[in-house]
mmCIF file of C-alpha atoms in Angstrom:
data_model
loop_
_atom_site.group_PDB
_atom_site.id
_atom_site.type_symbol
_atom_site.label_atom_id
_atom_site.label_comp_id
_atom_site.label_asym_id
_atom_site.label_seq_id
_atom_site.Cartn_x
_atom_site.Cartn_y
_atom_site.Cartn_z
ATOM 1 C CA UNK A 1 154.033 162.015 -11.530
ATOM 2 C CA UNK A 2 157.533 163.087 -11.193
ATOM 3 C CA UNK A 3 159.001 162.799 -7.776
ATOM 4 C CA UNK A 4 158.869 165.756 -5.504
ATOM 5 C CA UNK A 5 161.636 166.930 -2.622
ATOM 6 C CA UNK A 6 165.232 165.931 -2.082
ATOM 7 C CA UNK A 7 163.910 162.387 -1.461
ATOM 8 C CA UNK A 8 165.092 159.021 -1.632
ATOM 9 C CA UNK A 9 164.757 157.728 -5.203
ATOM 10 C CA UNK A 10 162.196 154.964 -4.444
ATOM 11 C CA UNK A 11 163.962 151.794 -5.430
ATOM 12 C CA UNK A 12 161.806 148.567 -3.913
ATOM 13 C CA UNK A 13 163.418 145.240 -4.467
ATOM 14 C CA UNK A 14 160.148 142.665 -3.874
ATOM 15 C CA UNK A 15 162.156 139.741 -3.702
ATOM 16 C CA UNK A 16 160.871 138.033 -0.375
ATOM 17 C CA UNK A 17 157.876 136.962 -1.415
ATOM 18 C CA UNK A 18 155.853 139.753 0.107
ATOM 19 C CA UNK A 19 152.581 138.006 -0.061
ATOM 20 C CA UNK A 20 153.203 136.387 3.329
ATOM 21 C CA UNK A 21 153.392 139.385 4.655
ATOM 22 C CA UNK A 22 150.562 140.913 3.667
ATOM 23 C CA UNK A 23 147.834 142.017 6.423
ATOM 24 C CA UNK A 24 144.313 142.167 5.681
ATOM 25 C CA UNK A 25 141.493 144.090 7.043
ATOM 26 C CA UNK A 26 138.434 142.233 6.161
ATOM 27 C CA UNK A 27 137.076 141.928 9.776
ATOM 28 C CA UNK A 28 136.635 145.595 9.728
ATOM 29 C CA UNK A 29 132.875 145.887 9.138
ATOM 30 C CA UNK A 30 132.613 143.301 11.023
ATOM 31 C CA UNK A 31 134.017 144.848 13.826
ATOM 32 C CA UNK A 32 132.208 148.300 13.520
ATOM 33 C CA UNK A 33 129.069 146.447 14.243
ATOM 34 C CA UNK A 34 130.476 144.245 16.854
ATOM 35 C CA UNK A 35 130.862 148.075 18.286
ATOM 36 C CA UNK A 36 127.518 149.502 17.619
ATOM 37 C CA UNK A 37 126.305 146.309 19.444
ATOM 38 C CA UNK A 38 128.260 146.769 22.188
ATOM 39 C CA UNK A 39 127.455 150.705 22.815
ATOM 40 C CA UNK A 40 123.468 149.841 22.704
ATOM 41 C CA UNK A 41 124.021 147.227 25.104
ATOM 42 C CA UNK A 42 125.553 150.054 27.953
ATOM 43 C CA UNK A 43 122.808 152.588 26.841
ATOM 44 C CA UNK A 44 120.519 149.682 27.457
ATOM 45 C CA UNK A 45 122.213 149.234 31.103
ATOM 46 C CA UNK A 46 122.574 152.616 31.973
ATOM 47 C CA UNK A 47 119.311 153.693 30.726
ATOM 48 C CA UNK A 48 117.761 156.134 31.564
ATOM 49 C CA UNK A 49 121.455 157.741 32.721
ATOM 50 C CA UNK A 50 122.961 159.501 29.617
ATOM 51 C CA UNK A 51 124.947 157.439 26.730
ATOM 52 C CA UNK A 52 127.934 158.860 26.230
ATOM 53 C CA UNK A 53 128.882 159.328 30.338
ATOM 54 C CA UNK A 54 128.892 162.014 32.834
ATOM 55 C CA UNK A 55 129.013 165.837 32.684
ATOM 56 C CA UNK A 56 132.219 166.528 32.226
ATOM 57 C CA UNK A 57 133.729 170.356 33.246
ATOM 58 C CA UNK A 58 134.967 172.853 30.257
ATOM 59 C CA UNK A 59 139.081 173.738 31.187
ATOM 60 C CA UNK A 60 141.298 175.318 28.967
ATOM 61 C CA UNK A 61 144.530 172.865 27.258
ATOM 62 C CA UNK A 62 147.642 173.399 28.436
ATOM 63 C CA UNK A 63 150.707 175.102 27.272
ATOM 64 C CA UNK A 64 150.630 178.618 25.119
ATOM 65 C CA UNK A 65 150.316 177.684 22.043
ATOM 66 C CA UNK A 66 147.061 175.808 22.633
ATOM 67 C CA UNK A 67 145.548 177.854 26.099
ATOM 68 C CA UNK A 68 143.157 179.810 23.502
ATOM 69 C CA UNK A 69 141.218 176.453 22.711
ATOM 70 C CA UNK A 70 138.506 174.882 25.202
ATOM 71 C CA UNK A 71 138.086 171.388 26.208
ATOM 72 C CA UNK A 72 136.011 168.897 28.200
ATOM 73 C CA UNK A 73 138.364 168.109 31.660
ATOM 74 C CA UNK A 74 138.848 164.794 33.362
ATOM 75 C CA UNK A 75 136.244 165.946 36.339
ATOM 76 C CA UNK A 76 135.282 169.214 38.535
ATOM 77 C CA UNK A 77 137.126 170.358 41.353
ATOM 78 C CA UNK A 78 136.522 169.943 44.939
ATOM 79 C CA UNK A 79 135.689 173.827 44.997
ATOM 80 C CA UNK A 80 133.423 173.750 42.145
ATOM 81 C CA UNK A 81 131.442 170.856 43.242
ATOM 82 C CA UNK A 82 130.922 172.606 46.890
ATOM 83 C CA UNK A 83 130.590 176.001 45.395
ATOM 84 C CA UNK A 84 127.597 174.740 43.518
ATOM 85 C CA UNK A 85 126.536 173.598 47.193
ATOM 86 C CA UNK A 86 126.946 169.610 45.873
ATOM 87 C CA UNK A 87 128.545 167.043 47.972
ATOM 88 C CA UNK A 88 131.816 165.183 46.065
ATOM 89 C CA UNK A 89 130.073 161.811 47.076
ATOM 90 C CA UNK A 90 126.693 162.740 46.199
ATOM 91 C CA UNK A 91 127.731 164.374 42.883
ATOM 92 C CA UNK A 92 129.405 161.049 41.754
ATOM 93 C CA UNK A 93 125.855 159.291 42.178
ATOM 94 C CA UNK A 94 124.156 161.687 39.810
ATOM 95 C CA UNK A 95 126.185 161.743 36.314
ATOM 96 C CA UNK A 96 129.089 164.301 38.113
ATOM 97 C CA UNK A 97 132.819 163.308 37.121
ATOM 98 C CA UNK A 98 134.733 164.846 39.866
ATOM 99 C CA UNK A 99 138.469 164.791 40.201
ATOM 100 C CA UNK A 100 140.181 165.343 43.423
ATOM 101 C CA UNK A 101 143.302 166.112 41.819
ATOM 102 C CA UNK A 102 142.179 169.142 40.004
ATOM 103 C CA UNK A 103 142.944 172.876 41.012
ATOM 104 C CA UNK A 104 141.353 176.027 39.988
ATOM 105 C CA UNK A 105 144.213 178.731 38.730
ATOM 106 C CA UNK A 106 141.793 181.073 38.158
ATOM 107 C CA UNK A 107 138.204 182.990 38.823
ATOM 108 C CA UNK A 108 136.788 182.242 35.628
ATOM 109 C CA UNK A 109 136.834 179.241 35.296
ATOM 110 C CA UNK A 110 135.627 178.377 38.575
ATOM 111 C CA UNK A 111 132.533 180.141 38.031
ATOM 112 C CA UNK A 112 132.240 178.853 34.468
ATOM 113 C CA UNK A 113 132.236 175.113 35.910
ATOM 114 C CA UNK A 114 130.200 176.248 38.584
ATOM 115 C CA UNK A 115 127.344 177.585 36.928
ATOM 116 C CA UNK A 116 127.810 174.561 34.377
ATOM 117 C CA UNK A 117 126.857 172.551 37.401
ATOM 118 C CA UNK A 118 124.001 174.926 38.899
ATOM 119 C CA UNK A 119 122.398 174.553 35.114
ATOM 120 C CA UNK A 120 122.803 170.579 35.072
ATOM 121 C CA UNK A 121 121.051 170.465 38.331
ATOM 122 C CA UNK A 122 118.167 172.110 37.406
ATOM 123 C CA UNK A 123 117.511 170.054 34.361
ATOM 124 C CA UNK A 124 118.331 166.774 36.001
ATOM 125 C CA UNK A 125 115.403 164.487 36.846
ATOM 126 C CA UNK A 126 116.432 162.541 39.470
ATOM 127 C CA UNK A 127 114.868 159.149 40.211
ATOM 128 C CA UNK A 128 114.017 157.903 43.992
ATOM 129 C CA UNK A 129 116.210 155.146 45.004
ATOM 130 C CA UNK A 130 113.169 153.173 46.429
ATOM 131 C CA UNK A 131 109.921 154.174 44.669
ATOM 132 C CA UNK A 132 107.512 152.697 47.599
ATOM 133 C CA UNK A 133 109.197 155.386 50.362
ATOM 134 C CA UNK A 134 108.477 158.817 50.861
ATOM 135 C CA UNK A 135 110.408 161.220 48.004
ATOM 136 C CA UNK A 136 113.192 163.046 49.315
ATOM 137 C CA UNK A 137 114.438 166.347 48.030
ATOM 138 C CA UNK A 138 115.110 167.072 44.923
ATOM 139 C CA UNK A 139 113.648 163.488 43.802
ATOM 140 C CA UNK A 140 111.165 163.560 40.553
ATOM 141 C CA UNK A 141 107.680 162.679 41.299
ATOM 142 C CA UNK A 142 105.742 160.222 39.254
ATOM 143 C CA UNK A 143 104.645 162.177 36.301
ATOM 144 C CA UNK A 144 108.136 163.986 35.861
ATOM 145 C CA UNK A 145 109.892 160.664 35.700
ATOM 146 C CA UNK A 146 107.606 159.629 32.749
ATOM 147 C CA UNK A 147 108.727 162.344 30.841
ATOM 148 C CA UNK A 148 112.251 161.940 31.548
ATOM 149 C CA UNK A 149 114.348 160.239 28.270
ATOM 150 C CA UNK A 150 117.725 158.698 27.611
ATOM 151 C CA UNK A 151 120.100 161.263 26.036
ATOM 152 C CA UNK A 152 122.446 160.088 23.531
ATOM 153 C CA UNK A 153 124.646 162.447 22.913
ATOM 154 C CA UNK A 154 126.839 164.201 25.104
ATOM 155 C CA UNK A 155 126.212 165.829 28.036
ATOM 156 C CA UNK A 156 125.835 169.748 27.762
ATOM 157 C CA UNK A 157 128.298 170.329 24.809
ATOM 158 C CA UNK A 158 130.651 173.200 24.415
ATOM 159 C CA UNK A 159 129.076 176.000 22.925
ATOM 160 C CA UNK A 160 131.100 177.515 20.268
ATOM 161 C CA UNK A 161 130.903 181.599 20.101
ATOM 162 C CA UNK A 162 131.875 183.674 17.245
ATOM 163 C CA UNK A 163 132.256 187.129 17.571
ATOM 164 C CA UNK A 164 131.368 189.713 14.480
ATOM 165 C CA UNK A 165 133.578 192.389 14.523
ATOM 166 C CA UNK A 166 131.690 195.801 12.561
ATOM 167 C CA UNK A 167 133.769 198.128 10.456
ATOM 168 C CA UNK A 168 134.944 201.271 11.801
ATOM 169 C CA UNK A 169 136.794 204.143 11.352
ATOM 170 C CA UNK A 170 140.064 203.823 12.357
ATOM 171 C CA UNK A 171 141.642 206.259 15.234
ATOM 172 C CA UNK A 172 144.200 208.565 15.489
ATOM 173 C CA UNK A 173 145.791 207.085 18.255
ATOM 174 C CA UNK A 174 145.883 203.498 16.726
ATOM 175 C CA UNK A 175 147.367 204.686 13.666
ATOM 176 C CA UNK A 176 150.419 206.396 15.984
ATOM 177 C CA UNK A 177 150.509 203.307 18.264
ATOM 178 C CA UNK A 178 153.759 200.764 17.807
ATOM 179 C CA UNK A 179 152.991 197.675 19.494
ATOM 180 C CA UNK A 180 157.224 197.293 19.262
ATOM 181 C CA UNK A 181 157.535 200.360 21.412
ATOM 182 C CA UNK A 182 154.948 199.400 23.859
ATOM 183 C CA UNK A 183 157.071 195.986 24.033
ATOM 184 C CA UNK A 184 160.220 197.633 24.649
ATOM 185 C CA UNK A 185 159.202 200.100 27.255
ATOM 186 C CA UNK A 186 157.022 197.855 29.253
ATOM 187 C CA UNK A 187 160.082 195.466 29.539
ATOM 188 C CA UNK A 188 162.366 198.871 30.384
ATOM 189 C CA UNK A 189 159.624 199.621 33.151
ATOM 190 C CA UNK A 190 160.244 195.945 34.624
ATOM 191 C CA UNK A 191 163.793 196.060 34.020
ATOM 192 C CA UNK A 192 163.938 199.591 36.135
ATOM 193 C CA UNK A 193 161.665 199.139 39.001
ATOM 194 C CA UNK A 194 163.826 198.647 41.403
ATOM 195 C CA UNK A 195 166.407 201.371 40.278
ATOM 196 C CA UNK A 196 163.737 203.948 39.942
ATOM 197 C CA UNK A 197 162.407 203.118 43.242
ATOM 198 C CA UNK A 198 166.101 203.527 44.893
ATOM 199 C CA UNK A 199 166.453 207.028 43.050
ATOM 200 C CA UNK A 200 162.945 208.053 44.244
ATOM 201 C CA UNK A 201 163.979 206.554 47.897
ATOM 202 C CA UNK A 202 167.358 208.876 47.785
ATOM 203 C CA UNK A 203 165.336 211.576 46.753
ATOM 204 C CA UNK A 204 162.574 211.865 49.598
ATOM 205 C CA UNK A 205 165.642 211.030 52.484
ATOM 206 C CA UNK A 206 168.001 213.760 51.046
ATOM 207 C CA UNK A 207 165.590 216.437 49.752
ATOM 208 C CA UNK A 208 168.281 219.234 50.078
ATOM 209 C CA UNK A 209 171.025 217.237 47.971
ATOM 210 C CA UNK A 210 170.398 218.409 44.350
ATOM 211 C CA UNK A 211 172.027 215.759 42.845
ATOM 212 C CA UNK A 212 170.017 213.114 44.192
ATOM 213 C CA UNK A 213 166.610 214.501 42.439
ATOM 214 C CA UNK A 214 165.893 213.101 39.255
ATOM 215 C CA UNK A 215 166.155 214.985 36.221
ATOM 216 C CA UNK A 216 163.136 216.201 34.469
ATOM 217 C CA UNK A 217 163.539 217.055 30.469
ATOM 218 C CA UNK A 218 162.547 221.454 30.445
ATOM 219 C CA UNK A 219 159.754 221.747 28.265
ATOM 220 C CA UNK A 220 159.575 225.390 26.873
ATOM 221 C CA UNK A 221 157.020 226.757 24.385
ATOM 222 C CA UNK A 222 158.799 229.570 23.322
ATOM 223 C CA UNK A 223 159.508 229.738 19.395
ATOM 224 C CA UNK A 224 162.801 230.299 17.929
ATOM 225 C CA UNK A 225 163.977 233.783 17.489
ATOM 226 C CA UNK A 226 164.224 234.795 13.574
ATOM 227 C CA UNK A 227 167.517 236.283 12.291
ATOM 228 C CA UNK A 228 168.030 240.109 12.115
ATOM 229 C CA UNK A 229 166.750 241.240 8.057
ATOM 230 C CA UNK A 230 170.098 242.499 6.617
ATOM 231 C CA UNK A 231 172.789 240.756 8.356
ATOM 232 C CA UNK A 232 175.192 237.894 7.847
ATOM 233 C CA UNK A 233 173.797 235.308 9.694
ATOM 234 C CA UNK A 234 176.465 232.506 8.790
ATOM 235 C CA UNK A 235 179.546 234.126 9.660
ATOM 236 C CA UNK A 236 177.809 236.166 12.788
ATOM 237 C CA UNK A 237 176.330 232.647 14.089
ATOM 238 C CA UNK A 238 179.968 230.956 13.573
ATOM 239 C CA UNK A 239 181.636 234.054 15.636
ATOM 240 C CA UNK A 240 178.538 233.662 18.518
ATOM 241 C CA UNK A 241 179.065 230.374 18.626
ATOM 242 C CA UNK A 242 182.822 230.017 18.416
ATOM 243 C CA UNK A 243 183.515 232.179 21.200
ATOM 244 C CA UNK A 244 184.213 230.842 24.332
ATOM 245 C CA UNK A 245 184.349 232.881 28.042
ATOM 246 C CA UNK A 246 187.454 233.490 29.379
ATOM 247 C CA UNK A 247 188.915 230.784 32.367
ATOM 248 C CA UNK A 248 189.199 231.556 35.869
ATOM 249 C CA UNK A 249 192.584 230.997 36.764
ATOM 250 C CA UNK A 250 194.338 231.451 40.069
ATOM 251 C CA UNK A 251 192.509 232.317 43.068
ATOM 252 C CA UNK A 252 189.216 232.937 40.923
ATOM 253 C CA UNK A 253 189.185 229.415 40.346
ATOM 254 C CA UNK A 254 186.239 227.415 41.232
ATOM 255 C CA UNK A 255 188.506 224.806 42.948
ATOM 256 C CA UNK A 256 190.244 227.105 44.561
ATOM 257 C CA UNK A 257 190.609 226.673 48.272
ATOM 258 C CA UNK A 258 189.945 229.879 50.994
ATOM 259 C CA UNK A 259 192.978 231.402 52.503
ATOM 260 C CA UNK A 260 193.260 230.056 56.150
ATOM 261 C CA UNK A 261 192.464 232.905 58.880
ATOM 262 C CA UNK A 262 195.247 234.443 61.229
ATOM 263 C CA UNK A 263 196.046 232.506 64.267
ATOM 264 C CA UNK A 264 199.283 231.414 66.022
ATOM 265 C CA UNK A 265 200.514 228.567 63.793
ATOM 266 C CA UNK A 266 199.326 230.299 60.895
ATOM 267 C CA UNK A 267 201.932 231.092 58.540
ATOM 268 C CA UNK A 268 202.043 234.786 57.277
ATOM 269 C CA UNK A 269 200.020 234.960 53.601
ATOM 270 C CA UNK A 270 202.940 235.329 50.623
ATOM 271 C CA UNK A 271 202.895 238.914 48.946
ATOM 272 C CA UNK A 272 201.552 238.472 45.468
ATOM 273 C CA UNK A 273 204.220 239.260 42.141
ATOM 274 C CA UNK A 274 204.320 242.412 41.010
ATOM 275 C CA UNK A 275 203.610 242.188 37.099
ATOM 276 C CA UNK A 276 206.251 243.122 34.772
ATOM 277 C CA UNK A 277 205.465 245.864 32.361
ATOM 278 C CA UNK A 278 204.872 244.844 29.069
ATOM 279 C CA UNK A 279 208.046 245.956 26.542
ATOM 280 C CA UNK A 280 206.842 248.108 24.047
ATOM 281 C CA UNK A 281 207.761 246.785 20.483
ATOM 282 C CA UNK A 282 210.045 248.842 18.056
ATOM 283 C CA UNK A 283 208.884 250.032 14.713
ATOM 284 C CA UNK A 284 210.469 248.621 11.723
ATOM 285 C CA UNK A 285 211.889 250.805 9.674
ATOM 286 C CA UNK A 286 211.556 250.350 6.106
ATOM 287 C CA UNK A 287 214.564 250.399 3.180
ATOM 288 C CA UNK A 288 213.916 252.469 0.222
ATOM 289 C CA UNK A 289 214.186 250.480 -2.851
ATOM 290 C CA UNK A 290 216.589 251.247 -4.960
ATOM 291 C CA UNK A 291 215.730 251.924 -9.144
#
């Protein structure tokens, strides 16, 4: 086959006698049944305990791109073990991993472990330390401990769920709905908080101040008017819309300040300019041409 990639062109020089160096793996099989031997031997020691170790709690793995995914965790919590009214010490004795360091971040899973440990107690058989003494609580009797056997696989495994989703039809609303616009407005409403929350403040201290209310867009329902049958609506729109209203000038003026009332120091008002009269123009008189 040709090579594949912008690799290096393989080029091998064997010229230091590369059978010394060489490593074989004929012990292998060997050593796969040195292992089976060795795991029957701890079943055969632990017995009738479980094989493959203690129950172990289910915790989610770290980090986002793997928090969707379920594991078994090191041990159970502190609060799980005395939630499931079990004692830390006592829990260790009968196939419980605990770990001390552990800390529940959330509800769920703290009631997931927990009832994970109210289950295992209920199907635990639990042997008397000293058979000839009277049975304490929660210790099998005779005829349960005769039906009790090793298990060799794992304690309580994860259960893996699968969810069928049926076909629908699909809604109005979802078709309309732009999971970018949700995005963008959710981080706007996170971004604004604390502005909108000033402006509201402002607004209930200084209810009289207009400008301190915040603006609501006018909704109106009414249609728009149709154009008159007949007329020129392009030029008549242009001449509506071109006009303007005449300025206020002078004392009409919005800015315009009021005249100060009579008092001592008060200055007598100036007497307003008469206006001129406007000249009237001549008319021009027009030449005869001449043939």
């Amino acid at each position: 086959m040709a090579p594949k990639g912008n690799n290096m062109i393989p080029n091998a020089h064997f010229h230091k006698d590369w059978q010394r160096y060489v490593k074989t793996w004929f012990t292998q099989p060997a050593r796969k049944y040195r292992r089976h031997l060795k795991r029957l031997q701890k079943a055969r020691a632990v017995a009738p305990r479980p094989a493959k170790g203690p129950l172990r709690p289910v915790v989610r793995c770290p980090s986002v791109r793997y928090h969707t995914k379920v594991r078994f965790g090191r041990g159970f919590s502190l609060d799980e073990i005395r939630k499931a009214g079990l004692n830390p010490s006592f829990a260790r004795t009968i196939g419980i991993a605990v770990d001390h360091r552990r800390r529940n971040k959330s509800i769920e899973s703290l009631q997931l472990n927990v009832q994970r440990l109210k289950e295992y107690r209920s199907k635990l058989i639990l042997f008397p330390r000293r058979i000839n003494k009277k049975l304490k609580k929660g210790e099998a009797t005779e005829e349960e401990r005769k039906l009790a056997t090793q298990l060799q696989t794992v304690v309580m495994p994860i259960k893996k769920t699968t969810r069928k989703i049926r076909a629908r039809k699909v809604h109005e609303a979802e078709k309309k709905f732009s999971a970018y616009t949700a995005l963008r407005s959710a981080r706007a409403d996170v971004r604004l908080i604390g502005l909108r929350a000033k402006k509201a403040k402002e607004a209930n201290e200084n209810a009289e101040d207009l400008t301190k209310i915040p603006k609501v867009p006018k909704v109106t329902d009414k249609a728009p008017k149709a154009p008159k049958a007949g007329g020129k609506s392009g030029a008549a729109g242009k001449d509506a819309k071109g006009a303007k209203s005449p300025a206020k000038t002078g004392k009409d003026a919005k800015g315009a300040k009021p005249a100060a009332k009579p008092g001592k120091d008060a200055k007598p008002a100036a007497k307003p300019k008469e206006a001129k009269p406007a000249k009237e123009a001549k008319p021009k008189e027009s030449k005869p041409k001449e043939p």
